[in-house]
Each structure stands twice: as C-alpha cells, then as structure tokens.
Short mmCIF file of C-alpha atoms in Angstrom, two decimals:
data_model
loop_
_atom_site.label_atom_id
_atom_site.label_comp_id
_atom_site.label_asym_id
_atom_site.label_seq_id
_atom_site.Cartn_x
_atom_site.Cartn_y
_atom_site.Cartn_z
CA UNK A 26 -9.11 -18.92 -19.45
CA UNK A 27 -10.68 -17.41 -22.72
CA UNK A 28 -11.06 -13.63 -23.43
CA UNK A 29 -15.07 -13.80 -22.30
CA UNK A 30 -14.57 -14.82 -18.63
CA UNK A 31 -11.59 -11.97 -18.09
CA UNK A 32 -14.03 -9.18 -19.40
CA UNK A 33 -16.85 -10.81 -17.51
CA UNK A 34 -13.96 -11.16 -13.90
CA UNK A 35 -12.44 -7.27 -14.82
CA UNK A 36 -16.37 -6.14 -14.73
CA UNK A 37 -17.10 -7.67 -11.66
CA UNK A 38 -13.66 -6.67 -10.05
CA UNK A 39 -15.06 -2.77 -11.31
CA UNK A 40 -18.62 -3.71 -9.94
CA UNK A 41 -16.98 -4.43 -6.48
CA UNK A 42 -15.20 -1.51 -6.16
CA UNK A 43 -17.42 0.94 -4.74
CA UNK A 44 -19.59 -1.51 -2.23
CA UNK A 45 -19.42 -1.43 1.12
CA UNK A 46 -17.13 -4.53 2.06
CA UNK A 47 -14.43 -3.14 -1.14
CA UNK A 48 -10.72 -4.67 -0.83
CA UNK A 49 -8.37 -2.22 0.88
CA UNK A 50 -5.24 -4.05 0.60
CA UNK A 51 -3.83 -7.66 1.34
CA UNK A 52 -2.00 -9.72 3.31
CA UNK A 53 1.42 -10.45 2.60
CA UNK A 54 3.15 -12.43 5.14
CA UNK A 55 1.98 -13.88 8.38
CA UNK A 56 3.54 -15.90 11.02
CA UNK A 57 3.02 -17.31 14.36
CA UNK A 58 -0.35 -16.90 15.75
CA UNK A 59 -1.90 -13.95 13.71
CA UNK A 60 -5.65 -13.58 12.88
CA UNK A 61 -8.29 -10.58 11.85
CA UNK A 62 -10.97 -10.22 13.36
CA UNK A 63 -14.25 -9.07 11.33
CA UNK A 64 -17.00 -8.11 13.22
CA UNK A 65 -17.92 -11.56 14.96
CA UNK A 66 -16.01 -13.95 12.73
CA UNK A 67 -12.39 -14.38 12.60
CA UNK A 68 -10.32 -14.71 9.62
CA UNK A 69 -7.34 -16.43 9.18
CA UNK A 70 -4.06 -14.76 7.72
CA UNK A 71 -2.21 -16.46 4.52
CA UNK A 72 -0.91 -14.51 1.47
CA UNK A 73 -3.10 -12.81 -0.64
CA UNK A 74 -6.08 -12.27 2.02
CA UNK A 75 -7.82 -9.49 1.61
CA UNK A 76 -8.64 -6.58 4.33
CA UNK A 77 -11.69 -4.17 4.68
CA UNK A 78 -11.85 -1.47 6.93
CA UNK A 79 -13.06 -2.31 9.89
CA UNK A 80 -10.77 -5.14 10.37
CA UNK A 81 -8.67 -5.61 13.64
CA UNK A 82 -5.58 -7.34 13.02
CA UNK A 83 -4.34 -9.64 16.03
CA UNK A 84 -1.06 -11.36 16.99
CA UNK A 85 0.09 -13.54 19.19
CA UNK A 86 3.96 -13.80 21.20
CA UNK A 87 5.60 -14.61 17.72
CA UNK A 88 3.19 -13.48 15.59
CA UNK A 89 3.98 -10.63 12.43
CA UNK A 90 1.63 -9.63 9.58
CA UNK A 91 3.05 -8.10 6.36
CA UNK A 92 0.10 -6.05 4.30
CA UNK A 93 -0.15 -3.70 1.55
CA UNK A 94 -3.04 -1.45 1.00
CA UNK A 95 -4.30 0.22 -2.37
CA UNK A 96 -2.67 3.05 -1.76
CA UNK A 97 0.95 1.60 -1.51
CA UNK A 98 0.77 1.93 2.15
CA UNK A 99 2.57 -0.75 3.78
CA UNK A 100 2.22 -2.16 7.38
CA UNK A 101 4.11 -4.66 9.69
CA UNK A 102 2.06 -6.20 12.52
CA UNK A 103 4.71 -6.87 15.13
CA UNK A 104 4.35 -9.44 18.40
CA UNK A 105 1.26 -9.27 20.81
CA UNK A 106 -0.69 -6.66 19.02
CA UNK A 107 -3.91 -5.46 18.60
CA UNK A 108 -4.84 -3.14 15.93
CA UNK A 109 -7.27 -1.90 13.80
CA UNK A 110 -7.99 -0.49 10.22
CA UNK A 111 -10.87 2.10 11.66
CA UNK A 112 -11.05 3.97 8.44
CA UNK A 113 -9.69 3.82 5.04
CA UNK A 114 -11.12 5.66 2.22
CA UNK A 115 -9.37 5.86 -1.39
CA UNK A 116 -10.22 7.19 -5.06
CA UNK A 117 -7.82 5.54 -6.82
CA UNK A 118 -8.40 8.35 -9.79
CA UNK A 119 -7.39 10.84 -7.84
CA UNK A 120 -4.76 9.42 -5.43
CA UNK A 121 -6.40 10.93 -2.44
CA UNK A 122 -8.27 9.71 0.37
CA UNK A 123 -8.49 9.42 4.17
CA UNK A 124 -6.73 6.32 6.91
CA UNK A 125 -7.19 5.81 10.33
CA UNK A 126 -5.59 3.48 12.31
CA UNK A 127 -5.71 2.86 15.98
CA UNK A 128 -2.87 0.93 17.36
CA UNK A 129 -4.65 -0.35 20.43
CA UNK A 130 -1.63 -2.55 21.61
CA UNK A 131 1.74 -3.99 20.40
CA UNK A 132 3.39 -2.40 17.28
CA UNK A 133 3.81 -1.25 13.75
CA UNK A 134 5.77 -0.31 11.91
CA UNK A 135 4.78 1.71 8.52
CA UNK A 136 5.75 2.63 5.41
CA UNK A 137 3.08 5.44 3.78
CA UNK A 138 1.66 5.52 0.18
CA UNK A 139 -0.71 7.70 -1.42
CA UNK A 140 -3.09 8.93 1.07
CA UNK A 141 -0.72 10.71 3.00
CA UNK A 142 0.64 12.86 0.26
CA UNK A 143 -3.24 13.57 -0.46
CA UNK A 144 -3.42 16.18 2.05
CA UNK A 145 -2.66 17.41 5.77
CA UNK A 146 -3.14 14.60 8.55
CA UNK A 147 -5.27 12.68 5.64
CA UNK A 148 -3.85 9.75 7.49
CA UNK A 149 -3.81 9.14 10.73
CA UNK A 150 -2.57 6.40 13.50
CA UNK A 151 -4.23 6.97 16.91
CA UNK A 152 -2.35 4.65 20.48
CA UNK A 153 -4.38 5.02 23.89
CA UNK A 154 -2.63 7.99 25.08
CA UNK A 155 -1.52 10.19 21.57
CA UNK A 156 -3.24 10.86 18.11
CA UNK A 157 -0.32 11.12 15.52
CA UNK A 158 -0.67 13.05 11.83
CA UNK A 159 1.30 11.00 9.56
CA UNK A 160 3.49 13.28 6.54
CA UNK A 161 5.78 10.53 5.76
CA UNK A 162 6.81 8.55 5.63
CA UNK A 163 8.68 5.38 7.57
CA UNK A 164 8.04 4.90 11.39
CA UNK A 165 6.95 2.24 14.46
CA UNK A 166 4.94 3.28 16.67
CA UNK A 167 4.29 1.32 19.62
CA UNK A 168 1.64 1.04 22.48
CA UNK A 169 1.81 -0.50 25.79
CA UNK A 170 -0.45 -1.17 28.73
CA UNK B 5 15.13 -2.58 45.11
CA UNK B 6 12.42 -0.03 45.21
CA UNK B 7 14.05 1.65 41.73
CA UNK B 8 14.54 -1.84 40.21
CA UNK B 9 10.66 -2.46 40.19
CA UNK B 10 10.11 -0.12 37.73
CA UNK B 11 13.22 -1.98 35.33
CA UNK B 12 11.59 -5.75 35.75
CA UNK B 13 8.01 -4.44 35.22
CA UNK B 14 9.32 -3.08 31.56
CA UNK B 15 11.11 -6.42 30.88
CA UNK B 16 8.11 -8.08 31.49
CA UNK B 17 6.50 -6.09 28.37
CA UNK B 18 9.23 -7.04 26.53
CA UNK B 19 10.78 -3.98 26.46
CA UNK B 20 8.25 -2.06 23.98
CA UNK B 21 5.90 -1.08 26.86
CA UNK B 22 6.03 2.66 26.59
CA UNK B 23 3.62 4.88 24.12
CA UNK B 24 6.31 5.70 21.60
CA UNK B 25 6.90 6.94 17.69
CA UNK B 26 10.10 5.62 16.69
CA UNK B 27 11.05 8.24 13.41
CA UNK B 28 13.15 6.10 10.53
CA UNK B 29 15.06 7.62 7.73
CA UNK B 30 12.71 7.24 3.96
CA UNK B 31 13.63 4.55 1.97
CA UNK B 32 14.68 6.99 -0.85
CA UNK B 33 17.07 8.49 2.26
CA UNK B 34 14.89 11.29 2.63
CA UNK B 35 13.37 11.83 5.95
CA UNK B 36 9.48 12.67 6.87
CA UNK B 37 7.40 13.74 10.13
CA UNK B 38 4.80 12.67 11.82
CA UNK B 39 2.94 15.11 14.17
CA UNK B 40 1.49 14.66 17.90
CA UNK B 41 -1.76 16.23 17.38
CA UNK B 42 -3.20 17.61 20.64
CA UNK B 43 -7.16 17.41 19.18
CA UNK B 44 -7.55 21.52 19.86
CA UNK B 45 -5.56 22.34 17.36
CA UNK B 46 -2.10 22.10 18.63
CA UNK B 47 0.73 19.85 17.20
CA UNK B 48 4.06 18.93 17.74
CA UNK B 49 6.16 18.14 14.67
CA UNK B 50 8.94 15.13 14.71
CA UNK B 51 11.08 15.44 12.05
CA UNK B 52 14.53 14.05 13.43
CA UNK B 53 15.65 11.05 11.87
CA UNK B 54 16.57 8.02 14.17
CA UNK B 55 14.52 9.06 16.91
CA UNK B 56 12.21 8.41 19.57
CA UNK B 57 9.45 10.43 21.05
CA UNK B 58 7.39 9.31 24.29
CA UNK B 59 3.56 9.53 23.79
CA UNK B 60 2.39 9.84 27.08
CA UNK B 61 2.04 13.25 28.46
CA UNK B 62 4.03 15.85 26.73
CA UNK B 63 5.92 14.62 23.47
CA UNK B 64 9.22 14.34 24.19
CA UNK B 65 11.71 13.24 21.31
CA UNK B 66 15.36 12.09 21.73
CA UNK B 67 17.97 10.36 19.65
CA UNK B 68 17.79 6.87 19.54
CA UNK B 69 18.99 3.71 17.80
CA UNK B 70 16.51 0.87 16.85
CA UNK B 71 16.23 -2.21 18.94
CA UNK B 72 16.47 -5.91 17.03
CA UNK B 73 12.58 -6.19 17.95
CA UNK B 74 12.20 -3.13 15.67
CA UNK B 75 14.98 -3.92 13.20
CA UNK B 76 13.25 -7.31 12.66
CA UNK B 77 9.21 -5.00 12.33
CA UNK B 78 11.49 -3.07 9.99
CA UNK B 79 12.81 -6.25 8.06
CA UNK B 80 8.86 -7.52 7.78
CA UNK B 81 7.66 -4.81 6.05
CA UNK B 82 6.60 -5.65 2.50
CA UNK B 83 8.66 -4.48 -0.48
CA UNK B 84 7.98 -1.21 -2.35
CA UNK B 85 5.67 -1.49 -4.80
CA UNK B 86 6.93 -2.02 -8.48
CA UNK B 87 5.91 -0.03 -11.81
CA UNK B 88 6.26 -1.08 -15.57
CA UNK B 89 4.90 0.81 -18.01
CA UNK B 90 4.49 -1.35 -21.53
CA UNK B 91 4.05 0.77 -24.91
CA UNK B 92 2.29 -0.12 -27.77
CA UNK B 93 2.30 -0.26 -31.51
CA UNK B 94 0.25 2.78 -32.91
CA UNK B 95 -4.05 1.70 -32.83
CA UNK B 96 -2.79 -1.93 -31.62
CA UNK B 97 -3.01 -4.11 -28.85
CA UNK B 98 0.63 -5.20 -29.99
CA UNK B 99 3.53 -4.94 -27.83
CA UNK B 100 6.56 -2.43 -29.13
CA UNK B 101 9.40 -4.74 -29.53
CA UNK B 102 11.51 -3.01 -26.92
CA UNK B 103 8.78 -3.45 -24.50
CA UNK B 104 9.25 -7.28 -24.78
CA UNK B 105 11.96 -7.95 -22.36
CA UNK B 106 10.15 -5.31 -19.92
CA UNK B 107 7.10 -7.80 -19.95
CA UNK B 108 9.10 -10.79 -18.79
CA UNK B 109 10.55 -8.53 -15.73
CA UNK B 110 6.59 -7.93 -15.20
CA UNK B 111 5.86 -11.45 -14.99
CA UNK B 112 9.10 -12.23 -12.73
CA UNK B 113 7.94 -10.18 -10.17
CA UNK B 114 4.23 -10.91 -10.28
CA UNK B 115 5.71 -14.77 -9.45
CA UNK B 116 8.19 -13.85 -6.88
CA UNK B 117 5.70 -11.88 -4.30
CA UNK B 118 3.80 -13.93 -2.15
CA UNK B 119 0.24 -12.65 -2.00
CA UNK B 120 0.58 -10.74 -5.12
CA UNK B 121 -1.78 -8.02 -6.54
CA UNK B 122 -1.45 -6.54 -9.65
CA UNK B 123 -3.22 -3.01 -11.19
CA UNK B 124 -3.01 -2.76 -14.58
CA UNK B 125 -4.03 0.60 -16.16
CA UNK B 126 -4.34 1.56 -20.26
CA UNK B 127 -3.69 4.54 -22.04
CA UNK B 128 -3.58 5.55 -25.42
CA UNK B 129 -2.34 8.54 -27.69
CA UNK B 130 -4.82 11.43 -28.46
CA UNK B 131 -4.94 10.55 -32.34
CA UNK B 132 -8.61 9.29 -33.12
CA UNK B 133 -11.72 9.80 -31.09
CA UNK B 134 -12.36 9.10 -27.03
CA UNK B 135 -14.53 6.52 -27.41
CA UNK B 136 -12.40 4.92 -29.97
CA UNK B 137 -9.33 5.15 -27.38
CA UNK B 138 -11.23 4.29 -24.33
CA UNK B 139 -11.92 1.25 -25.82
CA UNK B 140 -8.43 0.91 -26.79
CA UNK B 141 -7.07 1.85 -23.18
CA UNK B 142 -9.52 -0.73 -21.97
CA UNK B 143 -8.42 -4.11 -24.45
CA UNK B 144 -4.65 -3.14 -23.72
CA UNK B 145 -5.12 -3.84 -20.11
CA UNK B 146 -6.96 -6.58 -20.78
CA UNK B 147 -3.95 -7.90 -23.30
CA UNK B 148 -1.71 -7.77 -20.37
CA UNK B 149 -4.17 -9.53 -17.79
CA UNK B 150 -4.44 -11.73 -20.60
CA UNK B 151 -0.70 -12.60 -20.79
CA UNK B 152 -0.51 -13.23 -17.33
CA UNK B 153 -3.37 -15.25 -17.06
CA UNK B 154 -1.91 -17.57 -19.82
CA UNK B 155 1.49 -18.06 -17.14
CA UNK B 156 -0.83 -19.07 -14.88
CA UNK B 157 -1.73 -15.86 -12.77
CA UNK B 158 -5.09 -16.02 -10.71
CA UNK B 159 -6.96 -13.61 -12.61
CA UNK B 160 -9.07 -12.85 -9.32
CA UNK B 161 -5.42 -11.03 -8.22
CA UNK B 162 -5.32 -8.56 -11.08
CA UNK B 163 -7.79 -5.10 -11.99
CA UNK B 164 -7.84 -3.99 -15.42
CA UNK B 165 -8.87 -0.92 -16.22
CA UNK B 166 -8.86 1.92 -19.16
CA UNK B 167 -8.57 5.34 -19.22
CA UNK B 168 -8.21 6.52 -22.71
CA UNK B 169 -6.45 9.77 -23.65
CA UNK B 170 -7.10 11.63 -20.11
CA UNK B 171 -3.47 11.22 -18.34
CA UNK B 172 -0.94 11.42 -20.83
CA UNK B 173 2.46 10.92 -19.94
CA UNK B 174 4.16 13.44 -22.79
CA UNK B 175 1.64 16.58 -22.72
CA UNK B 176 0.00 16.66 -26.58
CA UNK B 177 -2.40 17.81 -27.96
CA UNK B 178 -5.51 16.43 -29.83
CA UNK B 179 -4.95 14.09 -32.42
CA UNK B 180 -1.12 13.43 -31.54
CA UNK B 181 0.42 10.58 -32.49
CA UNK B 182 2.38 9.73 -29.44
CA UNK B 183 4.13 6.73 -28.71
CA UNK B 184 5.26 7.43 -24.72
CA UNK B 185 1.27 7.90 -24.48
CA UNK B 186 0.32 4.43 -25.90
CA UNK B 187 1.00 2.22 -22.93
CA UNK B 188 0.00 -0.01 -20.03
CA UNK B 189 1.13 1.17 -16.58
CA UNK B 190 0.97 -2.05 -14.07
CA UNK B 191 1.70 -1.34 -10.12
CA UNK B 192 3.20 -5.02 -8.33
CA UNK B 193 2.41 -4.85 -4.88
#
C-alpha cells in the first residue's frame, strides 16, 4: 500500500468519526451462538467487528462475546444473554464521555476504561430491577427472569 | 418438598437467576465501587472486594466467592490494553535507535490479538512553529501506520492522528528541544 491511499484511509477514518453510526469498540472473541442485533438486521460476531451504540448483543446456551470499546472499556457477554449498548458517547481528546448499558438478561462481566474516571456515574449499567453507577472498576453483574 | 421448589426452580436458571453485582478485586489489586442508585437521589455504595449484592429490593451485599460460570466470564474478558510510546530523531520522521526494539514488541502484539485495533497518536517537541509540528505529529503517525501496513496490518484497523506540541509529556516551554516530547504513543486493544 503506497503513502497516498494511507493519507487518503487515515482521512476517511477522521471523516467517520463524528457521524452518527461512529465505531465504539470491537469484537474480540465470540463463541457458540452469539449475534448483535442492529435495528432490524442481525450481525454476525467474528474478531474485529465493529459495534455502534444501539447494538444489542445476544447469546445463546454456550455462547460468550469478548469486546473492547474506545475507551478501554472491556466487556464479556456470558451464556443466554441479552444486552444492550443504549448509550455510549466519547471525546477521545478529552477522555471523557457518557455509557449506558442495560443488561436485560444473562451476564457480564466488566472491566472499565476511560469514561468512568470522566466523572460521577458517567457510566452506567441498568438490570430490570436496579440502576448501578459504575466507579471502577472490575465486576459481573447478572440478571435473571 | 414445598422448600425444595424454590432450589430446582434456580437450577433451572442455571444458577445465575438472581439480580446480582458480583464486586472483583482491580486488576492492578486495587479495589473500586459500584453504586445502587435509587433514581431520587439515593445510593448505596459497594466497595467490598469479593462480594455479592442482591438487586432486587433493598441492596444487600455479602461475602462471596466466584462461581466457575463467573471465573470462566472473568477468564473471557479481553486483555488490558497495551501502550508504546516510540521517540524520534529531532525534526524527523526517523526512529531513535533505542526505540527500535520497542517497535518490534509493537508489531508482536498488534499480530497476537485477534480482532486487533490500533490508535496511533503523534507528538512533537515545542522547537519550531505549530503548524510546522502539527504536520510533523501528523507524518509520524502515519510512519508508524506505515510500518505496520508494510507487515501486513489491515490498515482499515489502525487511526492515525497528530497533535503537535499540545500534550507534552516533559512540561517545556516554547521552542524546547525535547526528546521525551518527540514521539508516537500507540494504544493495542
């Protein structure tokens, strides 16, 4: 690949940042039966997919997702879960920004990055019965029925 | 038999059926909190390591060892992120000598994580003007991307990006010569 096409692909990667459907962090690992679904469509998990917010991350009996986001937080997806990315805002500048993630069913287990240093409750993980404010930094947090 | 119903209904989630916050040590050994936030105002703040709180009705936490379910959630996770900082030869896109070896390292780890990403950020020392060393921040990232596009890194994996004199790593001031300053920072995740 010559010099041209990297300055034209590190322009575009700038370009993307700010739109509406911007990367917020990738898959790492999947196995079993594990899928996102984005809006209507459902994308299949392999290394190096990449996540927006809005995405709800689904697993089967044996199913586990690995992910990373751009702010160094890290997730695993365990068994027959359900859950979704709700909101996820980062300035990568400033190391701040704002996560939300509702853990609808099943469990996951977390590591936090950036965003929750950036300020109080800046991210979040809500289950069906309890809203949690995360200050670091490595838990599970399950939901059931 | 009527107390055992309760028992085989919980096997039958597989064990993880209750609302729960299971609090690990940090990685560094440390230890954090997450709070139960009430949505009026009101928290409650779990901070005890190697515990678990019930999240249905009011929080309750106890002490509590993790489950092989959860040691294996905990085994998934994905490994900490990786820095490197490179440094460069004064007004050059020229790797310091001693930054060499540091560079292989780089590329080892870009090749051993599966679903790699890599951010690659450039700097530069305050001697000569901003635009001068924006530019310069911005074709030392670009040197790196370069490098690890030639050993055969998907491009569409990596950011490069510039930011001049602003974010020194040794506080100077203007028109310092600075070699600590004059240097690619690159987060692995």
């Amino acid at each position: 690949m010559n010099s041209r096409s990297i300055v034209a692909l590190v322009a575009l990667a700038i370009a993307a940042q700010p739109g509406l459907a911007a990367e917020i962090g990738r898959v790492k690992r999947s196995t079993g039966i594990a899928t996102i679904e984005r809006g209507k469509a459902k994308v299949p998990t392999a290394p190096g997919t990449q996540l927006q917010t809005g995405d709800v991350l689904v697993t089967g009996k044996d199913g586990q997702i690995a992910l990373t986001f751009i702010d160094d937080t890290r997730f695993a997806v365990g068994p027959n879960s359900r859950v979704a990315l709700s909101q996820f805002a980062y300035d990568r500048t400033r190391q701040t920004g704002s996560f939300l993630t509702d853990v609808n069913r099943g469990s996951v287990a977390v590591v936090s990055g950036q965003i929750a240093k950036s300020g109080r409750d800046a991210m979040k993980v809500r289950t069906p019965t309890a809203l949690l404010g995360v200050r670091g930094t490595r838990f599970i947090v399950e939901a059931g029925k | 038999m009527r107390a055992l119903l309760p028992i085989a209904a919980m096997a039958l989630l597989g064990g993880c059926a209750t609302n729960s916050l299971v609090l690990l040590p940090s990685e560094d050994g440390g230890h954090g909190a997450v709070a139960v936030l009430d949505g009026k105002g009101g928290e409650t703040v779990v901070s005890q390591p190697n515990s678990r709180t019930r999240l249905a009705g009011r929080p309750t936490t106890a002490a509590y060892q993790v489950k092989p379910a959860e040691q294996a959630l905990l085994d998934g996770l994905p490994p900490k992120p990786a820095q490197f900082i490179l440094y460069f030869k004064e007004g050059t896109t020229d790797l310091t000598p001693e930054s060499q070896p540091r560079l292989e390292e780089l590329l080892a780890e870009v090749r051993r994580r599966p679903g790699v990403e890599a951010q690659v950020t450039g700097y530069t020392d305050t001697l000569g003007s901003d635009d001068d060393n924006d530019r310069l921040s911005q074709r030392r990232a670009e040197e790196v991307l370069e490098v690890l596009a030639a050993q055969g890194i998907d491009t569409g994996l990596l950011t490069a990006v510039g930011r001049g004199e602003r974010s020194l790593l040794v506080k100077t001031g203007d028109g310092v010569r600075e070699p600590a300053n004059r240097r690619v920072e690159v987060i692995v995740r």
